[in-house]
Coordinates of C-alpha atoms and ligand atoms in Angstrom, one line a residue:
M1 CA 98.1 68.3 118.1
I2 CA 95.6 65.4 118.6
K3 CA 94.9 63.8 122.0
I4 CA 92.9 60.6 122.4
E5 CA 91.4 59.8 125.8
Q6 CA 92.5 56.2 126.2
E7 CA 89.8 55.4 128.9
K8 CA 87.1 56.4 126.4
C9 CA 88.6 54.8 123.2
I10 CA 86.7 51.6 122.3
G11 CA 89.2 50.6 119.6
C12 CA 86.6 50.8 116.8
T13 CA 89.4 51.9 114.3
L14 CA 87.1 54.4 112.6
C15 CA 89.6 57.2 113.2
T16 CA 92.6 55.3 112.0
K17 CA 90.8 54.4 108.7
D18 CA 89.5 57.9 108.1
C19 CA 92.7 59.8 108.9
P20 CA 93.9 61.1 105.4
V21 CA 97.6 61.0 106.4
S22 CA 97.5 57.7 108.4
D23 CA 98.7 59.5 111.5
I24 CA 96.7 57.4 114.1
E25 CA 97.7 53.8 114.9
M26 CA 96.2 50.9 116.7
K27 CA 98.5 49.5 119.4
E28 CA 98.5 46.2 121.3
D29 CA 96.2 47.6 123.9
L30 CA 93.6 47.7 121.0
K31 CA 93.3 51.5 121.4
A32 CA 93.9 54.3 118.9
H33 CA 97.0 56.3 119.5
P34 CA 97.9 59.6 117.7
K35 CA 101.4 59.8 116.1
N36 CA 101.2 63.6 115.7
E37 CA 103.8 63.4 112.9
R38 CA 101.9 64.3 109.8
C39 CA 98.6 65.6 111.3
F40 CA 97.3 68.7 109.5
N41 CA 94.5 69.2 111.9
C42 CA 91.6 68.4 109.6
G43 CA 89.5 67.1 112.5
H44 CA 88.2 64.0 110.8
C45 CA 89.1 61.8 113.7
I46 CA 87.2 64.2 116.1
A47 CA 84.2 64.2 113.8
I48 CA 84.0 60.4 113.3
C49 CA 84.7 59.1 116.9
P50 CA 81.5 57.4 118.2
V51 CA 82.5 58.1 121.8
A52 CA 83.9 61.7 121.5
A53 CA 87.3 60.5 122.8
I54 CA 89.4 62.7 120.5
E55 CA 90.3 66.4 120.9
S56 CA 92.6 68.8 119.2
L57 CA 94.8 70.9 121.4
D58 CA 95.0 73.5 118.6
Y59 CA 91.3 74.4 118.4
D60 CA 88.5 75.6 120.6
M61 CA 86.8 72.3 121.2
S62 CA 83.6 73.9 122.5
E63 CA 82.8 74.8 118.9
V64 CA 82.4 71.2 118.0
V65 CA 78.7 70.2 117.9
P66 CA 77.2 66.7 117.5
F67 CA 75.3 65.7 114.3
E68 CA 71.6 66.1 114.4
P69 CA 69.7 64.9 111.3
E70 CA 67.0 67.5 111.6
A71 CA 69.3 70.5 111.9
F72 CA 72.1 69.3 109.6
T73 CA 70.5 67.8 106.5
L74 CA 69.8 69.8 103.4
N75 CA 66.9 68.8 101.2
S76 CA 68.3 68.5 97.6
E77 CA 65.3 70.2 96.0
N78 CA 65.5 73.2 98.3
L79 CA 69.2 73.4 97.8
M80 CA 68.8 73.4 94.1
N81 CA 66.1 76.0 94.2
A82 CA 68.2 78.2 96.5
I83 CA 71.1 77.9 94.0
K84 CA 68.8 78.7 91.0
F85 CA 67.0 81.6 92.8
R86 CA 70.3 83.2 94.0
R87 CA 70.8 86.5 92.2
S88 CA 73.4 89.2 92.2
T89 CA 71.8 92.1 94.1
R90 CA 72.6 95.6 92.9
Q91 CA 69.8 97.5 94.5
F92 CA 70.1 98.0 98.3
K93 CA 68.3 99.7 101.1
S94 CA 70.3 102.2 103.1
A95 CA 69.8 100.2 106.3
P96 CA 73.1 98.9 107.8
V97 CA 73.8 95.2 108.1
E98 CA 73.9 93.9 111.7
K99 CA 77.4 92.9 112.9
E100 CA 76.0 89.5 114.0
K101 CA 74.9 88.8 110.4
L102 CA 78.3 89.8 109.0
E103 CA 79.9 87.5 111.6
K104 CA 77.7 84.7 110.5
I105 CA 78.7 85.2 106.9
I106 CA 82.3 85.0 107.8
E107 CA 81.6 81.8 109.8
A108 CA 80.3 80.2 106.6
G109 CA 83.7 81.1 105.0
R110 CA 85.7 79.9 108.0
Y111 CA 84.1 76.4 107.9
T112 CA 84.7 76.0 104.1
Q113 CA 87.3 73.4 103.1
T114 CA 90.8 74.5 102.2
A115 CA 93.6 72.7 100.4
T116 CA 95.7 70.7 102.9
N117 CA 93.4 72.2 105.5
S118 CA 95.6 75.4 105.3
Q119 CA 92.7 77.7 106.4
N120 CA 94.6 80.5 104.8
V121 CA 91.8 82.8 104.0
S122 CA 91.4 86.0 105.9
Y123 CA 88.5 88.5 105.8
I124 CA 88.2 92.3 105.8
V125 CA 84.8 93.7 106.7
V126 CA 84.3 97.2 105.4
T127 CA 81.5 99.4 106.7
D128 CA 82.8 102.7 108.1
K129 CA 85.6 102.9 105.5
L130 CA 83.3 102.0 102.6
D131 CA 83.1 105.5 101.2
E132 CA 86.9 105.9 101.3
L133 CA 87.3 102.5 99.6
K134 CA 84.7 103.4 97.0
E135 CA 86.6 106.6 96.1
A136 CA 89.8 104.6 95.8
V137 CA 88.1 102.1 93.4
F138 CA 86.7 104.8 91.3
E139 CA 90.1 106.5 91.1
S140 CA 91.7 103.2 90.1
L141 CA 89.2 102.4 87.5
N142 CA 89.6 105.8 86.0
V143 CA 93.4 105.5 85.9
M144 CA 93.2 102.0 84.4
G145 CA 90.5 103.0 81.9
T146 CA 92.3 106.2 80.8
H147 CA 95.6 104.3 80.4
M148 CA 93.9 101.6 78.3
I149 CA 92.2 104.1 76.0
N150 CA 95.5 105.9 75.4
D151 CA 97.4 102.7 74.8
P152 CA 97.3 101.7 71.1
N153 CA 98.0 98.1 72.0
T154 CA 94.9 97.6 74.2
D155 CA 92.9 94.6 73.1
P156 CA 89.8 96.0 71.3
N157 CA 87.6 93.6 73.4
L158 CA 88.8 95.2 76.6
L159 CA 88.4 98.8 75.3
K160 CA 84.7 98.8 76.0
Y161 CA 85.5 98.2 79.7
A162 CA 88.0 101.0 79.7
H163 CA 85.3 103.4 78.3
M164 CA 82.8 102.0 80.8
W165 CA 85.1 102.6 83.8
V166 CA 85.9 106.2 82.7
H167 CA 82.2 106.8 82.2
M168 CA 81.4 105.3 85.7
Y169 CA 84.0 107.6 87.2
N170 CA 82.7 110.7 85.5
A171 CA 79.1 110.0 86.4
H172 CA 80.1 109.5 90.1
K173 CA 82.2 112.7 90.1
E174 CA 79.2 114.6 88.7
N175 CA 76.8 113.1 91.3
P176 CA 78.4 111.0 94.1
K177 CA 75.1 109.2 94.6
V178 CA 75.6 107.5 91.2
D179 CA 77.6 104.5 92.4
S180 CA 78.0 101.7 89.8
V181 CA 80.9 100.2 91.8
F182 CA 79.2 99.4 95.2
F183 CA 75.6 100.4 94.3
N184 CA 75.3 102.4 97.5
A185 CA 75.4 99.2 99.6
P186 CA 76.3 99.6 103.3
A187 CA 78.9 96.8 103.6
A188 CA 81.5 94.7 101.9
I189 CA 83.5 91.7 102.9
L190 CA 86.7 91.0 101.1
T191 CA 88.6 87.6 101.2
V192 CA 92.3 87.8 101.2
S193 CA 94.4 84.7 100.4
S194 CA 97.4 83.5 98.5
H195 CA 95.2 80.6 97.4
V196 CA 92.6 81.6 95.0
V197 CA 90.5 78.4 95.1
N198 CA 90.3 78.4 98.9
A199 CA 89.0 82.0 99.0
T200 CA 86.6 81.4 96.1
L201 CA 85.1 78.4 97.7
A202 CA 84.7 80.2 101.0
S203 CA 83.1 83.1 99.2
S204 CA 80.6 80.9 97.5
N205 CA 79.4 79.5 100.9
M206 CA 79.4 83.1 102.2
E207 CA 77.1 84.1 99.4
L208 CA 74.6 81.4 100.2
M209 CA 74.7 82.4 103.9
T210 CA 74.2 86.1 102.9
N211 CA 71.0 85.1 101.1
A212 CA 69.8 82.8 103.9
L213 CA 70.1 85.8 106.2
G214 CA 67.7 87.9 104.0
L215 CA 70.6 89.9 102.6
G216 CA 71.7 90.5 99.1
T217 CA 75.2 90.5 97.6
F218 CA 77.2 90.6 94.4
F219 CA 80.9 90.0 93.7
S220 CA 82.6 93.1 92.6
G221 CA 85.2 91.9 90.0
F222 CA 85.9 95.5 89.1
M223 CA 87.0 96.2 92.7
T224 CA 89.4 93.1 92.8
L225 CA 90.8 93.9 89.4
A226 CA 91.5 97.5 90.4
S227 CA 93.2 96.2 93.6
E228 CA 95.6 94.2 91.4
R229 CA 96.4 97.0 89.0
T230 CA 96.8 100.0 91.3
P231 CA 98.3 100.3 94.8
I232 CA 95.8 102.8 96.3
I233 CA 93.1 100.2 97.3
K234 CA 95.5 98.1 99.3
Q235 CA 96.8 101.2 100.9
V236 CA 93.3 102.3 102.0
L237 CA 92.7 98.8 103.4
G238 CA 96.1 98.7 105.2
L239 CA 97.2 95.7 103.2
K240 CA 100.7 94.9 102.0
E241 CA 101.4 95.1 98.2
T242 CA 101.9 91.3 98.2
D243 CA 98.5 90.6 99.8
N244 CA 96.0 89.1 97.3
I245 CA 92.4 90.3 97.4
V246 CA 90.5 87.3 95.9
T247 CA 86.9 88.4 96.2
C248 CA 84.9 91.5 97.2
M249 CA 81.3 90.8 98.3
V250 CA 79.2 93.9 98.3
I251 CA 76.4 93.4 100.9
G252 CA 73.2 95.0 102.0
Y253 CA 69.4 94.5 102.3
P254 CA 67.9 94.2 98.9
S255 CA 65.4 96.9 97.9
I256 CA 64.0 94.6 95.2
K257 CA 62.4 91.1 95.1
Y258 CA 62.9 88.6 92.3
K259 CA 59.8 86.7 91.3
R260 CA 61.4 83.7 89.5
T261 CA 64.7 82.1 88.5
A262 CA 66.8 83.4 85.6
P263 CA 67.6 81.2 82.6
R264 CA 71.0 79.7 81.9
K265 CA 72.9 78.1 79.0
K266 CA 72.9 74.3 78.9
A267 CA 75.9 72.7 80.6
E268 CA 78.7 71.6 78.4
V269 CA 79.5 68.1 79.8
I270 CA 81.6 65.3 78.6
W271 CA 80.6 61.9 80.1
L272 CA 83.5 59.5 79.8
Ligands
FMN301 C1 83.8 86.9 89.7 C2 82.6 87.8 89.5 C3 82.8 89.1 89.3 C4 81.7 90.0 89.2 N1 81.9 91.3 89.1 C5 80.9 92.2 89.0 C6 81.1 93.6 89.1 O1 82.2 94.1 89.2 N2 80.0 94.4 89.0 C7 78.7 93.9 88.9 O2 77.7 94.7 88.9 N3 78.5 92.5 88.9 C8 79.5 91.7 89.0 N4 79.3 90.3 89.0 C9 78.0 89.7 88.9 C10 77.7 89.1 87.5 O3 77.5 90.1 86.6 C11 76.5 88.2 87.7 O4 76.9 87.1 88.5 C12 76.0 87.6 86.4 O5 75.6 88.6 85.5 C13 74.9 86.6 86.6 O6 73.8 87.2 87.3 P1 73.3 86.5 88.7 O7 74.5 86.5 89.6 O8 72.2 87.3 89.2 O9 72.9 85.1 88.4 C14 80.4 89.5 89.1 C15 80.2 88.1 89.3 C16 81.3 87.2 89.5 C17 81.1 85.8 89.7

């Protein structure tokens, strides 16, 4: 619910014009008044008000900070370089990741946009339980792989993955230090959401923050796939069968340094 301090309001109409659901109106007193009928709490009115007259009763308003050009503006060249230089890290130091850093990564996810401002992405941080989760993923991949190898209807293109998973499982069983699922990283953050795009966008910002904090990460698609196909992973995480793990970011301090960017295919673009 939105509240506008009438004594502060200068009647500039910026909030009424920027409200995406036209839920603020100007009245005869030339002040803005919230209707609170269709508001989905996006906070645009709070962010745009030149005199900070607007608050939401649903949020912690002490988290709102004023714009400062120095601190809030990204240089496009640096941003592009950061995007190009970002790599999936699969070689980690054994050092744990500080809780404050994990919290900052989640903060980057929390502030990411969501459809209709639903903010329906939740997070699971796995550190202490990582070994248990890892075993569950290896078991799942082995079950999935073995099933696919024995199924004559398996798509030949997928068969190579089936063999890879069984091989990964056997190598890990032989030597538990051989870990081609989490690569012996000390932490993972999972996003859980019914909305795949919301969680994916959040994850992308989280990855950028991970790198900015001097950490490395990669997205474990094997882990999320295994969580869709076998129940054991959600059981380990205390999730319901219907919960949807969208991404699994494996995180730790990189034990390697990249010297340059990696090449990419040209973009396929249609300009109309
Ligand atoms: C959705 C998704 C799933 C992925 N799953 C895995 C995985 O299970 N294991 C792995 O080692 N890398 C995984 N990766 C990392 C990709 O292999 C990697 O992004 C790609 O090879 C390009 O390398 P780069 O990230 O360093 O640019 C995944 C990446 C994405 C985006």
